Amino acid sequence: MGIFDRKPNIAKLKKKKDVEGLIKALKNGDWLIRGSAAGALGEIRDAKAVEPLIRALDDLKKYVRESAAEALGEIRDERAVEPLIKALNDKDFDVRAEAIGALKEMENAAVEPLIRALKNEESTARVLAVVTLGKIGDKRAVEPLIQALDDKNSHVREEAVEALEKIGDKRAVEPLIQALGDKNPHVREEAVGALGGMGDKRAVESLIKALNDGNRDVQRKAVEALEKIGDTRAVEPLIQALSSEDSIVQADAAEALGKIGDSRARKPLEQALSDENPFIQRTASKALEKMGYDKRGKDIVKHLLILLEKKPVPEGVDGVISNVLDHAPYRGAGSPVYGAFVDDKTKIRVAVTGPGDYSKAYIIAAARTHFPKIDMNNLQYQDFWRVDQQGKQSRGIIIHD
């Protein structure tokens, strides 16, 4: 009985860098030994192991095939490229994943064979070839990947979109715009995201049309893409999107408008402060914060008062109040006074003073340390009480400069 019919000590062989011994171990009857030997050969990175490891890609045990693929990626010998591309057809996901990783490590040597693999009859092989080309990022793959946008398999088309985004070559912009008309919503969604990621303004009009796509996920991606590009042509369509039936589309539109910063969006965003959905309130408030409040502070206060009058007080009111406090322009004393308050549970009191078309807001809370920006020493204030329709008394504060 030879030593390799027994269990060889892989750790010792690796420590000694005994490549021949490890190659022999690839034929051991124990699949764990074979897999460990393949891994050790990958760590040693001796080119003598390439052919034995290529043969190990056909091992009956997936662990051995997986270890062999990983090892070949570590050694990075061009002889392994075609066998690894063949391994993209392996029935086991982990083996295919290791083959992709190994081919990525080989980069230049793998590009042309992978491009040829785009013609493989097996759709799984085409998908994985596309994925690997995207990971490598070589511009030689751009035109073949553009052609893959017309593949009969939707998964191939979807991955081709993602690969083209990763490579980032401008030649892909027009083909990706065409992909917005793909019959598969997942492909359209990926195309919208890719165009947003690439940031090319040629896509703006098509992305605006995508706001009306029949698929909600595509609509949401279109809003995000227009936000990333930041073109003012999107302002009016995004304002319309504030009225979407999808709250996520609404919120994303508000966020996008805040980032673009066009003054046309200010009034619609102020109106969104009164939305029944707290999520929309908060997003609109943050958008206005990015834009900076202008001299129409009185309009903001009106919406704030509407929020504060609601029972129960909506979530997000604190954020709206804080934004008014931080960003409203200042005017001196002698102005009309606007007051508002909420119930005792929230402990927040708001009062606003301003000259008709503007006001400055102050917040008084039970725990004043939560609002350190208020200098109480320089303010005069008085209490007032209000009796609601149920006869309940609420306490508020009016503040004068």
C-alpha positions as a LaTeX table, in Angstrom:
\begin{tabular}{lrrr}
\hline
Residue & $x$ (\AA) & $y$ (\AA) & $z$ (\AA) \\
\hline
Met1 & 0.00 & 0.00 & 0.00 \\
Gly2 & 1.50 & 3.37 & $-1.06$ \\
Ile3 & 1.61 & 6.40 & 1.14 \\
Phe4 & $-1.13$ & 8.09 & $-0.86$ \\
Asp5 & $-3.54$ & 5.24 & $-0.29$ \\
Arg6 & $-3.23$ & 6.33 & 3.30 \\
Lys7 & $-4.15$ & 9.89 & 4.29 \\
Pro8 & $-1.24$ & 12.23 & 3.52 \\
Asn9 & $-0.63$ & 15.18 & 5.81 \\
Ile10 & $-1.58$ & 18.07 & 3.55 \\
Ala11 & $-0.46$ & 20.67 & 6.07 \\
Lys12 & 3.06 & 19.22 & 6.18 \\
Leu13 & 3.23 & 18.91 & 2.39 \\
Lys14 & 2.15 & 22.53 & 2.02 \\
Lys15 & 4.67 & 23.73 & 4.61 \\
Lys16 & 7.45 & 21.92 & 2.72 \\
Lys17 & 6.05 & 23.22 & $-0.58$ \\
Asp18 & 6.06 & 19.65 & $-1.80$ \\
Val19 & 4.28 & 20.30 & $-5.09$ \\
Glu20 & 4.77 & 16.77 & $-6.40$ \\
Gly21 & 3.39 & 15.30 & $-3.21$ \\
Leu22 & 0.33 & 17.54 & $-3.39$ \\
Ile23 & $-0.22$ & 16.70 & $-7.05$ \\
Lys24 & $-0.23$ & 13.02 & $-6.12$ \\
Ala25 & $-2.71$ & 13.81 & $-3.35$ \\
Leu26 & $-5.14$ & 15.07 & $-6.01$ \\
Lys27 & $-5.66$ & 11.37 & $-6.85$ \\
Asn28 & $-6.26$ & 10.24 & $-3.28$ \\
Gly29 & $-9.40$ & 8.20 & $-2.64$ \\
Asp30 & $-10.59$ & 10.67 & 0.03 \\
Trp31 & $-12.31$ & 13.66 & $-1.61$ \\
Leu32 & $-11.49$ & 15.87 & 1.39 \\
Ile33 & $-7.80$ & 15.12 & 0.83 \\
Arg34 & $-8.14$ & 15.92 & $-2.88$ \\
Gly35 & $-9.88$ & 19.22 & $-2.18$ \\
Ser36 & $-7.36$ & 20.24 & 0.48 \\
Ala37 & $-4.48$ & 19.38 & $-1.85$ \\
Ala38 & $-5.97$ & 21.59 & $-4.57$ \\
Gly39 & $-6.28$ & 24.47 & $-2.12$ \\
Ala40 & $-2.68$ & 24.03 & $-0.97$ \\
Leu41 & $-1.42$ & 24.04 & $-4.57$ \\
Gly42 & $-3.26$ & 27.32 & $-5.12$ \\
Glu43 & $-1.48$ & 28.86 & $-2.16$ \\
Ile44 & 1.94 & 27.68 & $-3.36$ \\
Arg45 & 1.21 & 28.96 & $-6.91$ \\
Asp46 & 3.59 & 26.66 & $-8.76$ \\
Ala47 & 2.86 & 26.42 & $-12.51$ \\
Lys48 & 3.61 & 22.68 & $-12.44$ \\
Ala49 & 0.24 & 22.21 & $-10.76$ \\
Val50 & $-1.81$ & 23.81 & $-13.56$ \\
Glu51 & $-2.51$ & 20.72 & $-15.67$ \\
Pro52 & $-3.33$ & 18.47 & $-12.68$ \\
Leu53 & $-5.67$ & 21.16 & $-11.35$ \\
Ile54 & $-7.34$ & 21.47 & $-14.74$ \\
Arg55 & $-8.04$ & 17.75 & $-14.63$ \\
Ala56 & $-9.41$ & 18.19 & $-11.12$ \\
Leu57 & $-12.12$ & 20.44 & $-12.57$ \\
Asp58 & $-13.78$ & 17.19 & $-13.70$ \\
Asp59 & $-13.68$ & 15.57 & $-10.25$ \\
Leu60 & $-16.93$ & 13.90 & $-9.17$ \\
Lys61 & $-16.98$ & 15.87 & $-5.92$ \\
Lys62 & $-18.01$ & 19.50 & $-6.11$ \\
Tyr63 & $-15.67$ & 20.50 & $-3.24$ \\
Val64 & $-12.69$ & 19.31 & $-5.27$ \\
Arg65 & $-13.86$ & 21.12 & $-8.43$ \\
Glu66 & $-14.49$ & 24.27 & $-6.43$ \\
Ser67 & $-11.03$ & 24.13 & $-4.81$ \\
Ala68 & $-9.37$ & 23.45 & $-8.16$ \\
Ala69 & $-11.06$ & 26.46 & $-9.78$ \\
Glu70 & $-10.03$ & 28.71 & $-6.92$ \\
Ala71 & $-6.46$ & 27.40 & $-7.07$ \\
Leu72 & $-6.21$ & 28.05 & $-10.81$ \\
Gly73 & $-7.31$ & 31.62 & $-10.15$ \\
Glu74 & $-4.50$ & 31.98 & $-7.65$ \\
Ile75 & $-1.89$ & 30.63 & $-10.09$ \\
Arg76 & $-3.21$ & 32.75 & $-13.00$ \\
Asp77 & $-1.84$ & 30.63 & $-15.82$ \\
Glu78 & $-3.40$ & 31.23 & $-19.26$ \\
Arg79 & $-3.67$ & 27.50 & $-19.89$ \\
Ala80 & $-6.54$ & 27.42 & $-17.42$ \\
Val81 & $-8.72$ & 30.00 & $-19.19$ \\
Glu82 & $-10.64$ & 27.71 & $-21.53$ \\
Pro83 & $-11.12$ & 24.96 & $-18.91$ \\
Leu84 & $-12.45$ & 27.58 & $-16.49$ \\
Ile85 & $-14.85$ & 28.90 & $-19.11$ \\
Lys86 & $-16.03$ & 25.33 & $-19.56$ \\
Ala87 & $-16.51$ & 25.20 & $-15.78$ \\
Leu88 & $-19.07$ & 28.00 & $-16.12$ \\
Asn89 & $-21.40$ & 25.18 & $-17.21$ \\
Asp90 & $-20.82$ & 23.22 & $-14.00$ \\
Lys91 & $-24.05$ & 22.04 & $-12.38$ \\
Asp92 & $-22.98$ & 23.42 & $-8.99$ \\
Phe93 & $-23.36$ & 27.13 & $-8.22$ \\
Asp94 & $-20.28$ & 27.33 & $-5.98$ \\
Val95 & $-18.07$ & 25.83 & $-8.67$ \\
Arg96 & $-19.40$ & 28.33 & $-11.22$ \\
Ala97 & $-18.79$ & 31.17 & $-8.78$ \\
Glu98 & $-15.19$ & 30.10 & $-8.21$ \\
Ala99 & $-14.68$ & 29.82 & $-11.97$ \\
Ile100 & $-15.91$ & 33.39 & $-12.39$ \\
Gly101 & $-13.56$ & 34.57 & $-9.66$ \\
Ala102 & $-10.63$ & 32.73 & $-11.21$ \\
Leu103 & $-11.28$ & 34.18 & $-14.66$ \\
Lys104 & $-11.50$ & 37.66 & $-13.17$ \\
Glu105 & $-8.02$ & 37.15 & $-11.71$ \\
Met106 & $-6.70$ & 36.36 & $-15.19$ \\
Glu107 & $-8.26$ & 39.49 & $-16.67$ \\
Asn108 & $-6.63$ & 40.19 & $-20.07$ \\
Ala109 & $-6.10$ & 36.56 & $-20.98$ \\
Ala110 & $-9.73$ & 35.72 & $-20.25$ \\
Val111 & $-11.47$ & 38.51 & $-22.17$ \\
Glu112 & $-11.44$ & 37.14 & $-25.71$ \\
Pro113 & $-12.39$ & 33.57 & $-24.69$ \\
Leu114 & $-15.23$ & 34.99 & $-22.59$ \\
Ile115 & $-16.42$ & 37.07 & $-25.53$ \\
Arg116 & $-16.54$ & 33.88 & $-27.58$ \\
Ala117 & $-18.51$ & 32.26 & $-24.75$ \\
Leu118 & $-21.28$ & 34.81 & $-25.34$ \\
Lys119 & $-22.22$ & 32.64 & $-28.33$ \\
Asn120 & $-22.56$ & 29.49 & $-26.22$ \\
Glu121 & $-25.82$ & 27.64 & $-26.78$ \\
Glu122 & $-26.34$ & 27.29 & $-23.02$ \\
Ser123 & $-27.94$ & 30.43 & $-21.59$ \\
Thr124 & $-26.34$ & 29.80 & $-18.18$ \\
Ala125 & $-22.89$ & 29.91 & $-19.76$ \\
Arg126 & $-23.77$ & 33.15 & $-21.57$ \\
Val127 & $-25.04$ & 34.72 & $-18.36$ \\
Leu128 & $-21.88$ & 33.84 & $-16.47$ \\
Ala129 & $-19.67$ & 35.01 & $-19.34$ \\
Val130 & $-21.46$ & 38.36 & $-19.23$ \\
Val131 & $-21.11$ & 38.59 & $-15.45$ \\
Thr132 & $-17.40$ & 37.80 & $-15.62$ \\
Leu133 & $-16.76$ & 40.34 & $-18.38$ \\
Gly134 & $-18.47$ & 42.96 & $-16.24$ \\
Lys135 & $-16.26$ & 42.09 & $-13.29$ \\
Ile136 & $-13.10$ & 42.26 & $-15.42$ \\
Gly137 & $-14.16$ & 45.61 & $-16.87$ \\
Asp138 & $-12.14$ & 45.43 & $-20.09$ \\
Lys139 & $-13.42$ & 47.79 & $-22.81$ \\
Arg140 & $-12.93$ & 45.11 & $-25.47$ \\
Ala141 & $-16.13$ & 43.62 & $-24.13$ \\
Val142 & $-18.29$ & 46.72 & $-24.70$ \\
Glu143 & $-19.50$ & 45.99 & $-28.23$ \\
Pro144 & $-20.12$ & 42.27 & $-27.58$ \\
Leu145 & $-22.05$ & 43.18 & $-24.43$ \\
Ile146 & $-24.10$ & 45.70 & $-26.40$ \\
Gln147 & $-24.99$ & 42.88 & $-28.77$ \\
Ala148 & $-25.95$ & 40.78 & $-25.75$ \\
Leu149 & $-28.70$ & 43.33 & $-25.02$ \\
Asp150 & $-30.58$ & 41.57 & $-27.83$ \\
Asp151 & $-30.06$ & 38.06 & $-26.44$ \\
Lys152 & $-33.18$ & 35.92 & $-26.47$ \\
Asn153 & $-32.71$ & 35.17 & $-22.77$ \\
Ser154 & $-33.87$ & 38.00 & $-20.48$ \\
His155 & $-31.38$ & 37.06 & $-17.76$ \\
Val156 & $-28.53$ & 37.51 & $-20.24$ \\
Arg157 & $-29.92$ & 40.92 & $-21.24$ \\
Glu158 & $-30.31$ & 41.95 & $-17.61$ \\
Glu159 & $-26.73$ & 40.98 & $-16.73$ \\
Ala160 & $-25.45$ & 42.67 & $-19.90$ \\
Val161 & $-26.98$ & 45.94 & $-18.72$ \\
Glu162 & $-25.28$ & 45.63 & $-15.35$ \\
Ala163 & $-21.95$ & 44.70 & $-16.95$ \\
Leu164 & $-22.08$ & 47.73 & $-19.26$ \\
Glu165 & $-22.77$ & 49.99 & $-16.29$ \\
Lys166 & $-19.74$ & 48.59 & $-14.47$ \\
Ile167 & $-17.49$ & 49.18 & $-17.47$ \\
Gly168 & $-18.93$ & 52.68 & $-17.85$ \\
Asp169 & $-18.13$ & 53.20 & $-21.53$ \\
Lys170 & $-20.22$ & 55.96 & $-23.16$ \\
Arg171 & $-20.78$ & 53.81 & $-26.24$ \\
Ala172 & $-23.34$ & 51.94 & $-24.17$ \\
Val173 & $-25.58$ & 54.94 & $-23.45$ \\
Glu174 & $-27.75$ & 54.85 & $-26.58$ \\
Pro175 & $-28.13$ & 51.04 & $-26.53$ \\
Leu176 & $-29.12$ & 51.26 & $-22.86$ \\
Ile177 & $-31.70$ & 53.91 & $-23.73$ \\
Gln178 & $-33.10$ & 51.46 & $-26.26$ \\
Ala179 & $-33.20$ & 48.82 & $-23.52$ \\
Leu180 & $-35.76$ & 50.97 & $-21.69$ \\
Gly181 & $-38.23$ & 49.51 & $-24.17$ \\
Asp182 & $-37.40$ & 45.89 & $-23.30$ \\
Lys183 & $-40.48$ & 43.75 & $-22.74$ \\
Asn184 & $-39.03$ & 42.42 & $-19.49$ \\
Pro185 & $-39.48$ & 44.84 & $-16.53$ \\
His186 & $-36.32$ & 43.59 & $-14.80$ \\
Val187 & $-34.26$ & 44.54 & $-17.85$ \\
Arg188 & $-35.92$ & 47.97 & $-17.97$ \\
Glu189 & $-35.28$ & 48.49 & $-14.27$ \\
Glu190 & $-31.60$ & 47.60 & $-14.66$ \\
Ala191 & $-31.31$ & 49.86 & $-17.72$ \\
Val192 & $-32.79$ & 52.80 & $-15.82$ \\
Gly193 & $-30.39$ & 52.23 & $-12.93$ \\
Ala194 & $-27.43$ & 51.91 & $-15.30$ \\
Leu195 & $-28.24$ & 55.16 & $-17.08$ \\
Gly196 & $-28.54$ & 56.94 & $-13.76$ \\
Gly197 & $-25.23$ & 55.49 & $-12.64$ \\
Met198 & $-23.49$ & 56.57 & $-15.83$ \\
Gly199 & $-24.89$ & 60.09 & $-15.46$ \\
Asp200 & $-25.13$ & 60.90 & $-19.16$ \\
Lys201 & $-27.66$ & 63.67 & $-19.90$ \\
Arg202 & $-28.62$ & 62.08 & $-23.21$ \\
Ala203 & $-30.77$ & 59.74 & $-21.15$ \\
Val204 & $-32.84$ & 62.41 & $-19.38$ \\
Glu205 & $-35.84$ & 62.55 & $-21.75$ \\
Ser206 & $-36.09$ & 58.77 & $-21.88$ \\
Leu207 & $-35.83$ & 58.53 & $-18.09$ \\
Ile208 & $-38.62$ & 61.10 & $-17.77$ \\
Lys209 & $-40.80$ & 58.82 & $-19.91$ \\
Ala210 & $-39.85$ & 55.93 & $-17.62$ \\
Leu211 & $-41.59$ & 57.77 & $-14.76$ \\
Asn212 & $-44.81$ & 56.54 & $-16.39$ \\
Asp213 & $-43.65$ & 52.96 & $-16.88$ \\
Gly214 & $-46.28$ & 50.37 & $-16.02$ \\
Asn215 & $-43.94$ & 48.81 & $-13.46$ \\
Arg216 & $-43.55$ & 50.55 & $-10.08$ \\
Asp217 & $-39.96$ & 49.39 & $-9.62$ \\
Val218 & $-39.03$ & 50.98 & $-12.94$ \\
Gln219 & $-40.73$ & 54.22 & $-11.88$ \\
Arg220 & $-38.80$ & 54.27 & $-8.61$ \\
Lys221 & $-35.50$ & 53.63 & $-10.37$ \\
Ala222 & $-36.30$ & 56.42 & $-12.85$ \\
Val223 & $-36.73$ & 58.92 & $-10.02$ \\
Glu224 & $-33.42$ & 57.84 & $-8.49$ \\
Ala225 & $-31.69$ & 58.06 & $-11.88$ \\
Leu226 & $-32.99$ & 61.57 & $-12.55$ \\
Glu227 & $-31.83$ & 62.62 & $-9.09$ \\
Lys228 & $-28.31$ & 61.35 & $-9.82$ \\
Ile229 & $-28.13$ & 63.15 & $-13.17$ \\
Gly230 & $-29.57$ & 66.35 & $-11.69$ \\
Asp231 & $-30.85$ & 67.88 & $-14.94$ \\
Thr232 & $-33.49$ & 70.62 & $-14.53$ \\
Arg233 & $-35.57$ & 69.15 & $-17.37$ \\
Ala234 & $-36.71$ & 66.62 & $-14.82$ \\
Val235 & $-38.14$ & 69.17 & $-12.37$ \\
Glu236 & $-41.72$ & 69.41 & $-13.69$ \\
Pro237 & $-42.08$ & 65.63 & $-14.21$ \\
Leu238 & $-40.73$ & 65.04 & $-10.70$ \\
Ile239 & $-43.22$ & 67.56 & $-9.32$ \\
Gln240 & $-45.93$ & 65.49 & $-11.00$ \\
Ala241 & $-44.45$ & 62.39 & $-9.37$ \\
Leu242 & $-45.17$ & 63.96 & $-5.97$ \\
Ser243 & $-48.79$ & 62.99 & $-6.68$ \\
Ser244 & $-47.99$ & 59.36 & $-7.44$ \\
Glu245 & $-50.10$ & 56.65 & $-5.83$ \\
Asp246 & $-46.84$ & 55.01 & $-4.75$ \\
Ser247 & $-45.52$ & 56.60 & $-1.55$ \\
Ile248 & $-41.96$ & 55.50 & $-2.33$ \\
Val249 & $-42.12$ & 57.23 & $-5.72$ \\
Gln250 & $-43.48$ & 60.33 & $-3.97$ \\
Ala251 & $-40.73$ & 60.36 & $-1.37$ \\
Asp252 & $-38.00$ & 59.67 & $-3.91$ \\
Ala253 & $-39.34$ & 62.49 & $-6.09$ \\
Ala254 & $-39.21$ & 64.88 & $-3.13$ \\
Glu255 & $-35.65$ & 63.86 & $-2.37$ \\
Ala256 & $-34.66$ & 64.30 & $-6.02$ \\
Leu257 & $-36.22$ & 67.75 & $-6.19$ \\
Gly258 & $-34.35$ & 68.78 & $-3.06$ \\
Lys259 & $-31.06$ & 67.70 & $-4.59$ \\
Ile260 & $-31.71$ & 69.41 & $-7.94$ \\
Gly261 & $-32.63$ & 72.58 & $-6.04$ \\
Asp262 & $-34.82$ & 74.27 & $-8.65$ \\
Ser263 & $-37.09$ & 76.99 & $-7.21$ \\
Arg264 & $-40.10$ & 75.61 & $-9.11$ \\
Ala265 & $-40.18$ & 72.73 & $-6.66$ \\
Arg266 & $-40.38$ & 74.84 & $-3.52$ \\
Lys267 & $-44.14$ & 75.36 & $-3.35$ \\
Pro268 & $-45.04$ & 71.73 & $-4.19$ \\
Leu269 & $-42.59$ & 70.57 & $-1.51$ \\
Glu270 & $-44.11$ & 72.97 & 1.02 \\
Gln271 & $-47.52$ & 71.54 & 0.21 \\
Ala272 & $-46.13$ & 68.05 & 0.73 \\
Leu273 & $-45.43$ & 69.02 & 4.36 \\
Ser274 & $-49.16$ & 68.55 & 4.89 \\
Asp275 & $-49.29$ & 65.07 & 3.37 \\
Glu276 & $-51.06$ & 62.47 & 5.49 \\
Asn277 & $-48.08$ & 60.12 & 5.16 \\
Pro278 & $-45.35$ & 60.91 & 7.75 \\
Phe279 & $-42.75$ & 59.46 & 5.40 \\
Ile280 & $-43.66$ & 62.05 & 2.74 \\
Gln281 & $-43.65$ & 64.83 & 5.35 \\
Arg282 & $-40.14$ & 63.98 & 6.50 \\
Thr283 & $-38.77$ & 63.63 & 2.99 \\
Ala284 & $-40.30$ & 66.91 & 1.83 \\
Ser285 & $-38.93$ & 68.62 & 4.93 \\
Lys286 & $-35.42$ & 67.31 & 4.25 \\
Ala287 & $-35.70$ & 68.38 & 0.61 \\
Leu288 & $-36.62$ & 71.92 & 1.63 \\
Glu289 & $-33.75$ & 71.89 & 4.08 \\
Lys290 & $-31.34$ & 71.12 & 1.22 \\
Met291 & $-32.82$ & 73.93 & $-0.85$ \\
Gly292 & $-32.83$ & 76.44 & 2.01 \\
Tyr293 & $-36.06$ & 78.19 & 2.93 \\
Asp294 & $-36.79$ & 81.45 & 1.10 \\
Lys295 & $-38.90$ & 84.46 & 2.11 \\
Arg296 & $-42.16$ & 82.58 & 1.72 \\
Gly297 & $-41.83$ & 81.49 & 5.33 \\
Lys298 & $-45.46$ & 82.32 & 5.99 \\
Asp299 & $-46.51$ & 79.56 & 3.58 \\
Ile300 & $-44.34$ & 77.08 & 5.42 \\
Val301 & $-45.86$ & 78.16 & 8.70 \\
Lys302 & $-49.36$ & 77.60 & 7.34 \\
His303 & $-48.50$ & 74.02 & 6.49 \\
Leu304 & $-46.81$ & 73.62 & 9.85 \\
Leu305 & $-49.97$ & 74.82 & 11.59 \\
Ile306 & $-52.02$ & 72.31 & 9.63 \\
Leu307 & $-49.74$ & 69.54 & 10.81 \\
Leu308 & $-49.93$ & 70.68 & 14.41 \\
Glu309 & $-53.72$ & 70.89 & 14.36 \\
Lys310 & $-54.09$ & 67.25 & 13.33 \\
Lys311 & $-55.16$ & 64.73 & 15.94 \\
Pro312 & $-53.11$ & 62.71 & 16.56 \\
Val313 & $-50.12$ & 64.80 & 15.66 \\
Pro314 & $-48.43$ & 63.14 & 12.66 \\
Glu315 & $-44.98$ & 61.66 & 12.88 \\
Gly316 & $-42.24$ & 63.83 & 11.47 \\
Val317 & $-43.61$ & 67.11 & 12.88 \\
Asp318 & $-40.51$ & 67.53 & 15.03 \\
Gly319 & $-38.35$ & 67.46 & 11.91 \\
Val320 & $-40.52$ & 69.99 & 10.13 \\
Ile321 & $-40.40$ & 72.35 & 13.10 \\
Ser322 & $-36.65$ & 71.98 & 13.42 \\
Asn323 & $-36.16$ & 72.80 & 9.76 \\
Val324 & $-38.27$ & 75.93 & 10.05 \\
Leu325 & $-36.28$ & 76.93 & 13.11 \\
Asp326 & $-32.95$ & 76.36 & 11.39 \\
His327 & $-33.70$ & 77.94 & 8.04 \\
Ala328 & $-36.45$ & 80.56 & 8.31 \\
Pro329 & $-35.23$ & 84.14 & 7.65 \\
Tyr330 & $-35.24$ & 86.51 & 10.60 \\
Arg331 & $-37.28$ & 89.69 & 10.99 \\
Gly332 & $-37.55$ & 91.95 & 13.99 \\
Ala333 & $-40.30$ & 92.81 & 16.43 \\
Gly334 & $-43.54$ & 94.60 & 15.69 \\
Ser335 & $-44.78$ & 91.95 & 13.27 \\
Pro336 & $-47.98$ & 89.91 & 13.24 \\
Val337 & $-47.86$ & 86.89 & 15.47 \\
Tyr338 & $-48.70$ & 83.33 & 14.45 \\
Gly339 & $-49.06$ & 80.77 & 17.20 \\
Ala340 & $-49.36$ & 77.01 & 17.23 \\
Phe341 & $-49.13$ & 74.23 & 19.75 \\
Val342 & $-49.52$ & 70.51 & 20.14 \\
Asp343 & $-50.87$ & 68.40 & 22.97 \\
Asp344 & $-49.12$ & 67.85 & 26.28 \\
Lys345 & $-47.88$ & 64.42 & 25.25 \\
Thr346 & $-45.41$ & 65.78 & 22.70 \\
Lys347 & $-44.29$ & 68.66 & 24.96 \\
Ile348 & $-43.53$ & 70.87 & 21.96 \\
Arg349 & $-44.75$ & 74.47 & 21.74 \\
Val350 & $-44.30$ & 76.56 & 18.63 \\
Ala351 & $-44.78$ & 80.26 & 18.10 \\
Val352 & $-43.98$ & 82.29 & 15.04 \\
Thr353 & $-43.58$ & 86.03 & 14.58 \\
Gly354 & $-43.20$ & 87.72 & 11.23 \\
Pro355 & $-44.00$ & 90.70 & 8.97 \\
Gly356 & $-46.95$ & 89.34 & 7.03 \\
Asp357 & $-45.02$ & 87.54 & 4.30 \\
Tyr358 & $-42.50$ & 85.97 & 6.61 \\
Ser359 & $-41.96$ & 84.70 & 10.09 \\
Lys360 & $-39.34$ & 83.29 & 12.37 \\
Ala361 & $-40.18$ & 80.21 & 14.38 \\
Tyr362 & $-39.11$ & 79.42 & 17.92 \\
Ile363 & $-39.64$ & 76.15 & 19.69 \\
Ile364 & $-40.17$ & 75.82 & 23.41 \\
Ala365 & $-40.10$ & 72.35 & 24.89 \\
Ala366 & $-40.48$ & 70.90 & 28.33 \\
Ala367 & $-36.87$ & 69.73 & 28.02 \\
Arg368 & $-35.29$ & 72.91 & 26.68 \\
Thr369 & $-31.89$ & 71.27 & 26.50 \\
His370 & $-33.16$ & 69.48 & 23.39 \\
Phe371 & $-33.25$ & 72.83 & 21.61 \\
Pro372 & $-29.98$ & 74.58 & 22.54 \\
Lys373 & $-30.28$ & 77.06 & 19.66 \\
Ile374 & $-32.95$ & 79.02 & 21.51 \\
Asp375 & $-31.58$ & 81.83 & 23.65 \\
Met376 & $-34.30$ & 82.23 & 26.25 \\
Asn377 & $-32.58$ & 85.24 & 27.83 \\
Asn378 & $-33.27$ & 87.39 & 24.78 \\
Leu379 & $-36.93$ & 86.50 & 24.38 \\
Gln380 & $-40.15$ & 87.60 & 25.97 \\
Tyr381 & $-42.93$ & 85.10 & 26.02 \\
Gln382 & $-46.40$ & 84.61 & 27.46 \\
Asp383 & $-48.63$ & 81.65 & 28.03 \\
Phe384 & $-52.04$ & 81.20 & 26.51 \\
Trp385 & $-54.69$ & 78.54 & 26.71 \\
Arg386 & $-56.96$ & 77.14 & 24.09 \\
Val387 & $-60.10$ & 75.10 & 24.64 \\
Asp388 & $-60.81$ & 72.59 & 21.86 \\
Gln389 & $-64.22$ & 71.30 & 20.77 \\
Gln390 & $-64.10$ & 68.55 & 23.38 \\
Gly391 & $-63.50$ & 71.10 & 26.11 \\
Lys392 & $-59.88$ & 70.05 & 26.59 \\
Gln393 & $-57.45$ & 72.81 & 27.44 \\
Ser394 & $-54.06$ & 73.01 & 25.73 \\
Arg395 & $-51.27$ & 75.32 & 26.68 \\
Gly396 & $-49.12$ & 77.22 & 24.20 \\
Ile397 & $-46.56$ & 79.97 & 24.21 \\
Ile398 & $-46.32$ & 83.07 & 22.06 \\
Ile399 & $-42.83$ & 84.48 & 21.74 \\
His400 & $-41.90$ & 88.04 & 20.85 \\
Asp401 & $-38.45$ & 89.24 & 19.79 \\
\hline
\end{tabular}
